[in-house]
Amino acid sequence: MTGEYVELVCDGVPHDVVLTDPGVRVLDVAQVVRRLRGLSLWHSKVLVTRVPAVILAGVPEEDAAAAVSALREVGAQAETRERPEPEFLRD
């Protein structure tokens, strides 16, 4: 088996959730981030005020979409970004 490489097959491409604008309800957005990340309210608020901020990294597409939806419900602007494939996996 020397010299052979195995390509792993995953269920899907990992996504990142990026907060682009917290809007006017920063505390409400911080509470959503707190629920998503499990951070303290203070750390969540600091993260929310430093935009663009990656809220979740490397999550499945369904989880990323749910997180973006939760953030948008409280007035924030967020998006999902597909993670690029690592260079060592490219042909």
mmCIF file of N, CA, C and O in Angstrom:
data_model
loop_
_atom_site.group_PDB
_atom_site.id
_atom_site.type_symbol
_atom_site.label_atom_id
_atom_site.label_comp_id
_atom_site.label_asym_id
_atom_site.label_seq_id
_atom_site.Cartn_x
_atom_site.Cartn_y
_atom_site.Cartn_z
ATOM 1 N N MET A 1 0.816 -1.195 0.000
ATOM 2 C CA MET A 1 0.000 0.000 0.000
ATOM 3 C C MET A 1 0.859 1.258 0.000
ATOM 4 O O MET A 1 0.375 2.335 0.195
ATOM 5 N N THR A 2 2.113 1.116 -0.216
ATOM 6 C CA THR A 2 2.987 2.279 -0.254
ATOM 7 C C THR A 2 2.727 3.112 -1.494
ATOM 8 O O THR A 2 2.512 2.600 -2.573
ATOM 9 N N GLY A 3 2.739 4.414 -1.308
ATOM 10 C CA GLY A 3 2.555 5.306 -2.439
ATOM 11 C C GLY A 3 1.107 5.519 -2.838
ATOM 12 O O GLY A 3 0.832 6.213 -3.796
ATOM 13 N N GLU A 4 0.161 4.934 -2.126
ATOM 14 C CA GLU A 4 -1.251 5.125 -2.444
ATOM 15 C C GLU A 4 -1.871 6.121 -1.476
ATOM 16 O O GLU A 4 -1.510 6.177 -0.313
ATOM 17 N N TYR A 5 -2.807 6.895 -1.974
ATOM 18 C CA TYR A 5 -3.507 7.865 -1.142
ATOM 19 C C TYR A 5 -4.982 7.513 -1.134
ATOM 20 O O TYR A 5 -5.535 7.047 -2.122
ATOM 21 N N VAL A 6 -5.598 7.761 -0.027
ATOM 22 C CA VAL A 6 -7.026 7.493 0.110
ATOM 23 C C VAL A 6 -7.737 8.830 0.185
ATOM 24 O O VAL A 6 -7.370 9.701 0.965
ATOM 25 N N GLU A 7 -8.768 8.998 -0.627
ATOM 26 C CA GLU A 7 -9.556 10.222 -0.594
ATOM 27 C C GLU A 7 -10.771 9.985 0.285
ATOM 28 O O GLU A 7 -11.518 9.033 0.092
ATOM 29 N N LEU A 8 -10.933 10.829 1.283
ATOM 30 C CA LEU A 8 -12.068 10.707 2.179
ATOM 31 C C LEU A 8 -13.301 11.326 1.538
ATOM 32 O O LEU A 8 -13.239 12.397 0.948
ATOM 33 N N VAL A 9 -14.419 10.652 1.686
ATOM 34 C CA VAL A 9 -15.669 11.155 1.147
ATOM 35 C C VAL A 9 -16.522 11.616 2.324
ATOM 36 O O VAL A 9 -16.805 10.846 3.234
ATOM 37 N N CYS A 10 -16.903 12.884 2.313
ATOM 38 C CA CYS A 10 -17.698 13.440 3.399
ATOM 39 C C CYS A 10 -19.134 13.617 2.937
ATOM 40 O O CYS A 10 -19.432 13.584 1.744
ATOM 41 N N ASP A 11 -20.010 13.818 3.898
ATOM 42 C CA ASP A 11 -21.425 14.023 3.578
ATOM 43 C C ASP A 11 -21.652 15.317 2.817
ATOM 44 O O ASP A 11 -22.550 15.421 2.012
ATOM 45 N N GLY A 12 -20.858 16.315 3.082
ATOM 46 C CA GLY A 12 -21.029 17.583 2.406
ATOM 47 C C GLY A 12 -19.829 18.480 2.631
ATOM 48 O O GLY A 12 -18.938 18.187 3.419
ATOM 49 N N VAL A 13 -19.820 19.572 1.927
ATOM 50 C CA VAL A 13 -18.736 20.544 2.048
ATOM 51 C C VAL A 13 -18.999 21.387 3.294
ATOM 52 O O VAL A 13 -20.117 21.867 3.493
ATOM 53 N N PRO A 14 -18.006 21.572 4.167
ATOM 54 C CA PRO A 14 -18.225 22.391 5.362
ATOM 55 C C PRO A 14 -18.428 23.861 5.003
ATOM 56 O O PRO A 14 -17.897 24.350 4.008
ATOM 57 N N HIS A 15 -19.221 24.531 5.802
ATOM 58 C CA HIS A 15 -19.534 25.939 5.590
ATOM 59 C C HIS A 15 -19.160 26.749 6.825
ATOM 60 O O HIS A 15 -19.133 26.224 7.936
ATOM 61 N N ASP A 16 -18.910 28.025 6.606
ATOM 62 C CA ASP A 16 -18.689 28.978 7.690
ATOM 63 C C ASP A 16 -19.874 29.929 7.737
ATOM 64 O O ASP A 16 -20.444 30.272 6.699
ATOM 65 N N VAL A 17 -20.237 30.364 8.935
ATOM 66 C CA VAL A 17 -21.275 31.380 9.109
ATOM 67 C C VAL A 17 -20.549 32.672 9.448
ATOM 68 O O VAL A 17 -19.826 32.745 10.445
ATOM 69 N N VAL A 18 -20.740 33.684 8.603
ATOM 70 C CA VAL A 18 -20.034 34.955 8.764
ATOM 71 C C VAL A 18 -21.051 36.059 9.030
ATOM 72 O O VAL A 18 -22.002 36.248 8.261
ATOM 73 N N LEU A 19 -20.858 36.759 10.136
ATOM 74 C CA LEU A 19 -21.683 37.912 10.484
ATOM 75 C C LEU A 19 -21.086 39.136 9.802
ATOM 76 O O LEU A 19 -19.924 39.475 10.040
ATOM 77 N N THR A 20 -21.859 39.785 8.942
ATOM 78 C CA THR A 20 -21.342 40.938 8.212
ATOM 79 C C THR A 20 -21.800 42.267 8.805
ATOM 80 O O THR A 20 -21.132 43.284 8.627
ATOM 81 N N ASP A 21 -22.950 42.281 9.498
ATOM 82 C CA ASP A 21 -23.452 43.500 10.133
ATOM 83 C C ASP A 21 -24.418 43.108 11.247
ATOM 84 O O ASP A 21 -25.397 42.416 10.986
ATOM 85 N N PRO A 22 -24.163 43.537 12.490
ATOM 86 C CA PRO A 22 -25.057 43.151 13.578
ATOM 87 C C PRO A 22 -26.373 43.918 13.589
ATOM 88 O O PRO A 22 -27.315 43.515 14.274
ATOM 89 N N GLY A 23 -26.462 45.000 12.848
ATOM 90 C CA GLY A 23 -27.687 45.785 12.852
ATOM 91 C C GLY A 23 -27.776 46.628 14.110
ATOM 92 O O GLY A 23 -26.790 46.871 14.804
ATOM 93 N N VAL A 24 -28.989 47.067 14.461
ATOM 94 C CA VAL A 24 -29.166 47.968 15.604
ATOM 95 C C VAL A 24 -29.422 47.214 16.901
ATOM 96 O O VAL A 24 -29.239 47.759 17.985
ATOM 97 N N ARG A 25 -29.826 45.959 16.827
ATOM 98 C CA ARG A 25 -30.131 45.166 18.024
ATOM 99 C C ARG A 25 -28.931 44.281 18.377
ATOM 100 O O ARG A 25 -29.002 43.060 18.355
ATOM 101 N N VAL A 26 -27.833 44.900 18.750
ATOM 102 C CA VAL A 26 -26.574 44.192 18.998
ATOM 103 C C VAL A 26 -26.719 43.186 20.127
ATOM 104 O O VAL A 26 -26.207 42.065 20.041
ATOM 105 N N LEU A 27 -27.420 43.542 21.183
ATOM 106 C CA LEU A 27 -27.566 42.630 22.313
ATOM 107 C C LEU A 27 -28.375 41.389 21.932
ATOM 108 O O LEU A 27 -28.046 40.276 22.350
ATOM 109 N N ASP A 28 -29.409 41.566 21.115
ATOM 110 C CA ASP A 28 -30.187 40.408 20.651
ATOM 111 C C ASP A 28 -29.333 39.492 19.784
ATOM 112 O O ASP A 28 -29.412 38.271 19.887
ATOM 113 N N VAL A 29 -28.514 40.082 18.938
ATOM 114 C CA VAL A 29 -27.611 39.296 18.094
ATOM 115 C C VAL A 29 -26.588 38.573 18.970
ATOM 116 O O VAL A 29 -26.281 37.399 18.744
ATOM 117 N N ALA A 30 -26.073 39.246 19.991
ATOM 118 C CA ALA A 30 -25.116 38.626 20.909
ATOM 119 C C ALA A 30 -25.743 37.437 21.633
ATOM 120 O O ALA A 30 -25.080 36.427 21.873
ATOM 121 N N GLN A 31 -27.026 37.531 21.957
ATOM 122 C CA GLN A 31 -27.703 36.415 22.616
ATOM 123 C C GLN A 31 -27.847 35.219 21.678
ATOM 124 O O GLN A 31 -27.709 34.068 22.097
ATOM 125 N N VAL A 32 -28.092 35.473 20.406
ATOM 126 C CA VAL A 32 -28.159 34.382 19.428
ATOM 127 C C VAL A 32 -26.777 33.744 19.276
ATOM 128 O O VAL A 32 -26.646 32.518 19.255
ATOM 129 N N VAL A 33 -25.741 34.571 19.195
ATOM 130 C CA VAL A 33 -24.374 34.056 19.090
ATOM 131 C C VAL A 33 -24.027 33.246 20.339
ATOM 132 O O VAL A 33 -23.390 32.201 20.255
ATOM 133 N N ARG A 34 -24.484 33.697 21.467
ATOM 134 C CA ARG A 34 -24.256 32.968 22.718
ATOM 135 C C ARG A 34 -24.868 31.577 22.656
ATOM 136 O O ARG A 34 -24.258 30.588 23.059
ATOM 137 N N ARG A 35 -26.083 31.489 22.132
ATOM 138 C CA ARG A 35 -26.741 30.181 21.984
ATOM 139 C C ARG A 35 -26.004 29.299 20.985
ATOM 140 O O ARG A 35 -25.857 28.095 21.200
ATOM 141 N N LEU A 36 -25.549 29.889 19.890
ATOM 142 C CA LEU A 36 -24.882 29.114 18.846
ATOM 143 C C LEU A 36 -23.503 28.629 19.267
ATOM 144 O O LEU A 36 -23.109 27.509 18.938
ATOM 145 N N ARG A 37 -22.756 29.464 19.957
ATOM 146 C CA ARG A 37 -21.364 29.158 20.276
ATOM 147 C C ARG A 37 -21.131 28.674 21.700
ATOM 148 O O ARG A 37 -20.090 28.112 22.001
ATOM 149 N N GLY A 38 -22.064 28.971 22.598
ATOM 150 C CA GLY A 38 -21.867 28.589 23.985
ATOM 151 C C GLY A 38 -20.902 29.512 24.718
ATOM 152 O O GLY A 38 -20.315 29.126 25.728
ATOM 153 N N LEU A 39 -20.735 30.714 24.220
ATOM 154 C CA LEU A 39 -19.859 31.701 24.852
ATOM 155 C C LEU A 39 -20.625 32.461 25.927
ATOM 156 O O LEU A 39 -21.850 32.405 26.005
ATOM 157 N N SER A 40 -19.890 33.212 26.725
ATOM 158 C CA SER A 40 -20.551 34.106 27.672
ATOM 159 C C SER A 40 -21.172 35.258 26.886
ATOM 160 O O SER A 40 -20.802 35.511 25.726
ATOM 161 N N LEU A 41 -22.080 35.953 27.525
ATOM 162 C CA LEU A 41 -22.725 37.074 26.849
ATOM 163 C C LEU A 41 -21.708 38.162 26.515
ATOM 164 O O LEU A 41 -21.756 38.759 25.445
ATOM 165 N N TRP A 42 -20.755 38.395 27.407
ATOM 166 C CA TRP A 42 -19.742 39.409 27.163
ATOM 167 C C TRP A 42 -18.880 39.046 25.950
ATOM 168 O O TRP A 42 -18.647 39.875 25.075
ATOM 169 N N HIS A 43 -18.395 37.794 25.884
ATOM 170 C CA HIS A 43 -17.584 37.370 24.743
ATOM 171 C C HIS A 43 -18.395 37.393 23.449
ATOM 172 O O HIS A 43 -17.869 37.718 22.381
ATOM 173 N N SER A 44 -19.664 37.046 23.540
ATOM 174 C CA SER A 44 -20.528 37.084 22.355
ATOM 175 C C SER A 44 -20.675 38.503 21.844
ATOM 176 O O SER A 44 -20.621 38.751 20.641
ATOM 177 N N LYS A 45 -20.852 39.459 22.758
ATOM 178 C CA LYS A 45 -21.002 40.855 22.344
ATOM 179 C C LYS A 45 -19.718 41.377 21.712
ATOM 180 O O LYS A 45 -19.753 42.092 20.717
ATOM 181 N N VAL A 46 -18.569 41.007 22.262
ATOM 182 C CA VAL A 46 -17.290 41.418 21.683
ATOM 183 C C VAL A 46 -17.149 40.856 20.272
ATOM 184 O O VAL A 46 -16.745 41.553 19.340
ATOM 185 N N LEU A 47 -17.513 39.590 20.088
ATOM 186 C CA LEU A 47 -17.425 38.959 18.772
ATOM 187 C C LEU A 47 -18.348 39.647 17.768
ATOM 188 O O LEU A 47 -17.973 39.884 16.625
ATOM 189 N N VAL A 48 -19.540 39.992 18.219
ATOM 190 C CA VAL A 48 -20.529 40.623 17.335
ATOM 191 C C VAL A 48 -20.084 42.007 16.887
ATOM 192 O O VAL A 48 -20.372 42.427 15.770
ATOM 193 N N THR A 49 -19.362 42.718 17.729
ATOM 194 C CA THR A 49 -18.950 44.079 17.369
ATOM 195 C C THR A 49 -17.716 44.116 16.479
ATOM 196 O O THR A 49 -17.362 45.173 15.972
ATOM 197 N N ARG A 50 -17.074 42.985 16.276
ATOM 198 C CA ARG A 50 -15.885 42.925 15.407
ATOM 199 C C ARG A 50 -16.242 42.242 14.090
ATOM 200 O O ARG A 50 -15.901 41.094 13.863
ATOM 201 N N VAL A 51 -16.932 42.971 13.238
ATOM 202 C CA VAL A 51 -17.365 42.382 11.972
ATOM 203 C C VAL A 51 -16.366 42.687 10.878
ATOM 204 O O VAL A 51 -15.705 43.715 10.926
ATOM 205 N N PRO A 52 -16.228 41.883 9.868
ATOM 206 C CA PRO A 52 -16.889 40.587 9.692
ATOM 207 C C PRO A 52 -16.307 39.555 10.656
ATOM 208 O O PRO A 52 -15.101 39.510 10.870
ATOM 209 N N ALA A 53 -17.184 38.760 11.238
ATOM 210 C CA ALA A 53 -16.770 37.773 12.229
ATOM 211 C C ALA A 53 -17.282 36.397 11.840
ATOM 212 O O ALA A 53 -18.453 36.248 11.455
ATOM 213 N N VAL A 54 -16.427 35.411 11.937
ATOM 214 C CA VAL A 54 -16.838 34.032 11.685
ATOM 215 C C VAL A 54 -17.480 33.525 12.973
ATOM 216 O O VAL A 54 -16.817 33.391 13.996
ATOM 217 N N ILE A 55 -18.770 33.266 12.900
ATOM 218 C CA ILE A 55 -19.519 32.817 14.078
ATOM 219 C C ILE A 55 -19.369 31.308 14.245
ATOM 220 O O ILE A 55 -19.105 30.825 15.328
ATOM 221 N N LEU A 56 -19.547 30.561 13.177
ATOM 222 C CA LEU A 56 -19.362 29.116 13.181
ATOM 223 C C LEU A 56 -18.448 28.748 12.021
ATOM 224 O O LEU A 56 -18.565 29.312 10.936
ATOM 225 N N ALA A 57 -17.572 27.792 12.234
ATOM 226 C CA ALA A 57 -16.638 27.379 11.188
ATOM 227 C C ALA A 57 -16.717 25.882 10.968
ATOM 228 O O ALA A 57 -16.737 25.106 11.927
ATOM 229 N N GLY A 58 -16.788 25.496 9.700
ATOM 230 C CA GLY A 58 -16.738 24.086 9.336
ATOM 231 C C GLY A 58 -17.953 23.278 9.740
ATOM 232 O O GLY A 58 -17.822 22.131 10.130
ATOM 233 N N VAL A 59 -19.133 23.875 9.650
ATOM 234 C CA VAL A 59 -20.356 23.165 10.017
ATOM 235 C C VAL A 59 -21.072 22.690 8.751
ATOM 236 O O VAL A 59 -20.850 23.226 7.660
ATOM 237 N N PRO A 60 -21.956 21.696 8.871
ATOM 238 C CA PRO A 60 -22.727 21.252 7.705
ATOM 239 C C PRO A 60 -23.627 22.377 7.179
ATOM 240 O O PRO A 60 -23.987 23.306 7.913
ATOM 241 N N GLU A 61 -24.001 22.258 5.924
ATOM 242 C CA GLU A 61 -24.788 23.304 5.262
ATOM 243 C C GLU A 61 -26.112 23.577 5.967
ATOM 244 O O GLU A 61 -26.536 24.726 6.099
ATOM 245 N N GLU A 62 -26.776 22.537 6.459
ATOM 246 C CA GLU A 62 -28.070 22.711 7.123
ATOM 247 C C GLU A 62 -27.912 23.506 8.421
ATOM 248 O O GLU A 62 -28.722 24.379 8.732
ATOM 249 N N ASP A 63 -26.867 23.205 9.185
ATOM 250 C CA ASP A 63 -26.616 23.934 10.430
ATOM 251 C C ASP A 63 -26.253 25.387 10.144
ATOM 252 O O ASP A 63 -26.665 26.290 10.872
ATOM 253 N N ALA A 64 -25.485 25.602 9.102
ATOM 254 C CA ALA A 64 -25.099 26.964 8.729
ATOM 255 C C ALA A 64 -26.322 27.777 8.309
ATOM 256 O O ALA A 64 -26.477 28.934 8.701
ATOM 257 N N ALA A 65 -27.212 27.160 7.542
ATOM 258 C CA ALA A 65 -28.422 27.853 7.104
ATOM 259 C C ALA A 65 -29.322 28.190 8.291
ATOM 260 O O ALA A 65 -29.905 29.275 8.359
ATOM 261 N N ALA A 66 -29.427 27.286 9.254
ATOM 262 C CA ALA A 66 -30.235 27.538 10.444
ATOM 263 C C ALA A 66 -29.650 28.675 11.276
ATOM 264 O O ALA A 66 -30.380 29.518 11.805
ATOM 265 N N ALA A 67 -28.325 28.724 11.388
ATOM 266 C CA ALA A 67 -27.669 29.786 12.145
ATOM 267 C C ALA A 67 -27.865 31.141 11.470
ATOM 268 O O ALA A 67 -28.152 32.139 12.133
ATOM 269 N N VAL A 68 -27.726 31.181 10.149
ATOM 270 C CA VAL A 68 -27.930 32.433 9.411
ATOM 271 C C VAL A 68 -29.371 32.897 9.569
ATOM 272 O O VAL A 68 -29.635 34.088 9.784
ATOM 273 N N SER A 69 -30.306 31.973 9.522
ATOM 274 C CA SER A 69 -31.717 32.316 9.692
ATOM 275 C C SER A 69 -31.966 32.903 11.083
ATOM 276 O O SER A 69 -32.672 33.904 11.215
ATOM 277 N N ALA A 70 -31.383 32.306 12.120
ATOM 278 C CA ALA A 70 -31.548 32.809 13.481
ATOM 279 C C ALA A 70 -30.960 34.209 13.627
ATOM 280 O O ALA A 70 -31.541 35.072 14.299
ATOM 281 N N LEU A 71 -29.821 34.453 13.001
ATOM 282 C CA LEU A 71 -29.199 35.771 13.071
ATOM 283 C C LEU A 71 -30.018 36.816 12.322
ATOM 284 O O LEU A 71 -30.171 37.949 12.782
ATOM 285 N N ARG A 72 -30.569 36.441 11.186
ATOM 286 C CA ARG A 72 -31.375 37.384 10.405
ATOM 287 C C ARG A 72 -32.694 37.711 11.085
ATOM 288 O O ARG A 72 -33.231 38.808 10.911
ATOM 289 N N GLU A 73 -33.225 36.787 11.857
ATOM 290 C CA GLU A 73 -34.482 37.032 12.575
ATOM 291 C C GLU A 73 -34.352 38.165 13.583
ATOM 292 O O GLU A 73 -35.342 38.823 13.891
ATOM 293 N N VAL A 74 -33.165 38.383 14.125
ATOM 294 C CA VAL A 74 -32.969 39.460 15.095
ATOM 295 C C VAL A 74 -32.374 40.712 14.463
ATOM 296 O O VAL A 74 -31.950 41.628 15.163
ATOM 297 N N GLY A 75 -32.324 40.765 13.141
ATOM 298 C CA GLY A 75 -31.924 41.982 12.443
ATOM 299 C C GLY A 75 -30.487 42.053 11.982
ATOM 300 O O GLY A 75 -30.044 43.097 11.501
ATOM 301 N N ALA A 76 -29.744 40.971 12.115
ATOM 302 C CA ALA A 76 -28.346 40.982 11.671
ATOM 303 C C ALA A 76 -28.259 40.585 10.202
ATOM 304 O O ALA A 76 -29.185 39.998 9.650
ATOM 305 N N GLN A 77 -27.142 40.902 9.603
ATOM 306 C CA GLN A 77 -26.854 40.436 8.252
ATOM 307 C C GLN A 77 -25.753 39.396 8.364
ATOM 308 O O GLN A 77 -24.685 39.667 8.906
ATOM 309 N N ALA A 78 -26.048 38.198 7.872
ATOM 310 C CA ALA A 78 -25.090 37.099 7.949
ATOM 311 C C ALA A 78 -25.172 36.291 6.666
ATOM 312 O O ALA A 78 -26.157 36.363 5.937
ATOM 313 N N GLU A 79 -24.129 35.528 6.406
ATOM 314 C CA GLU A 79 -24.089 34.711 5.195
ATOM 315 C C GLU A 79 -23.312 33.431 5.463
ATOM 316 O O GLU A 79 -22.538 33.351 6.416
ATOM 317 N N THR A 80 -23.553 32.451 4.613
ATOM 318 C CA THR A 80 -22.771 31.220 4.687
ATOM 319 C C THR A 80 -21.730 31.276 3.576
ATOM 320 O O THR A 80 -21.992 31.784 2.485
ATOM 321 N N ARG A 81 -20.572 30.762 3.894
ATOM 322 C CA ARG A 81 -19.498 30.683 2.903
ATOM 323 C C ARG A 81 -18.995 29.254 2.869
ATOM 324 O O ARG A 81 -18.700 28.671 3.904
ATOM 325 N N GLU A 82 -18.899 28.744 1.664
ATOM 326 C CA GLU A 82 -18.380 27.394 1.493
ATOM 327 C C GLU A 82 -16.876 27.420 1.717
ATOM 328 O O GLU A 82 -16.177 28.276 1.196
ATOM 329 N N ARG A 83 -16.410 26.475 2.508
ATOM 330 C CA ARG A 83 -14.972 26.405 2.767
ATOM 331 C C ARG A 83 -14.262 25.880 1.530
ATOM 332 O O ARG A 83 -14.710 24.913 0.915
ATOM 333 N N PRO A 84 -13.144 26.485 1.168
ATOM 334 C CA PRO A 84 -12.406 25.973 0.006
ATOM 335 C C PRO A 84 -11.786 24.617 0.326
ATOM 336 O O PRO A 84 -11.466 24.319 1.472
ATOM 337 N N GLU A 85 -11.646 23.826 -0.693
ATOM 338 C CA GLU A 85 -11.028 22.516 -0.541
ATOM 339 C C GLU A 85 -9.548 22.691 -0.235
ATOM 340 O O GLU A 85 -8.881 23.522 -0.844
ATOM 341 N N PRO A 86 -9.007 21.928 0.703
ATOM 342 C CA PRO A 86 -7.582 22.059 1.008
ATOM 343 C C PRO A 86 -6.733 21.784 -0.222
ATOM 344 O O PRO A 86 -7.086 20.953 -1.067
ATOM 345 N N GLU A 87 -5.621 22.458 -0.311
ATOM 346 C CA GLU A 87 -4.781 22.363 -1.509
ATOM 347 C C GLU A 87 -4.240 20.955 -1.746
ATOM 348 O O GLU A 87 -4.088 20.532 -2.874
ATOM 349 N N PHE A 88 -3.978 20.205 -0.673
ATOM 350 C CA PHE A 88 -3.411 18.874 -0.859
ATOM 351 C C PHE A 88 -4.430 17.881 -1.428
ATOM 352 O O PHE A 88 -4.052 16.823 -1.905
ATOM 353 N N LEU A 89 -5.722 18.242 -1.427
ATOM 354 C CA LEU A 89 -6.742 17.377 -2.009
ATOM 355 C C LEU A 89 -7.015 17.670 -3.480
ATOM 356 O O LEU A 89 -7.673 16.905 -4.153
ATOM 357 N N ARG A 90 -6.525 18.816 -3.939
ATOM 358 C CA ARG A 90 -6.772 19.194 -5.336
ATOM 359 C C ARG A 90 -5.892 18.376 -6.251
ATOM 360 O O ARG A 90 -4.772 18.017 -5.925
ATOM 361 N N ASP A 91 -6.427 18.090 -7.422
ATOM 362 C CA ASP A 91 -5.662 17.295 -8.412
ATOM 363 C C ASP A 91 -4.681 18.150 -9.160
ATOM 364 O O ASP A 91 -4.740 19.227 -9.450
#
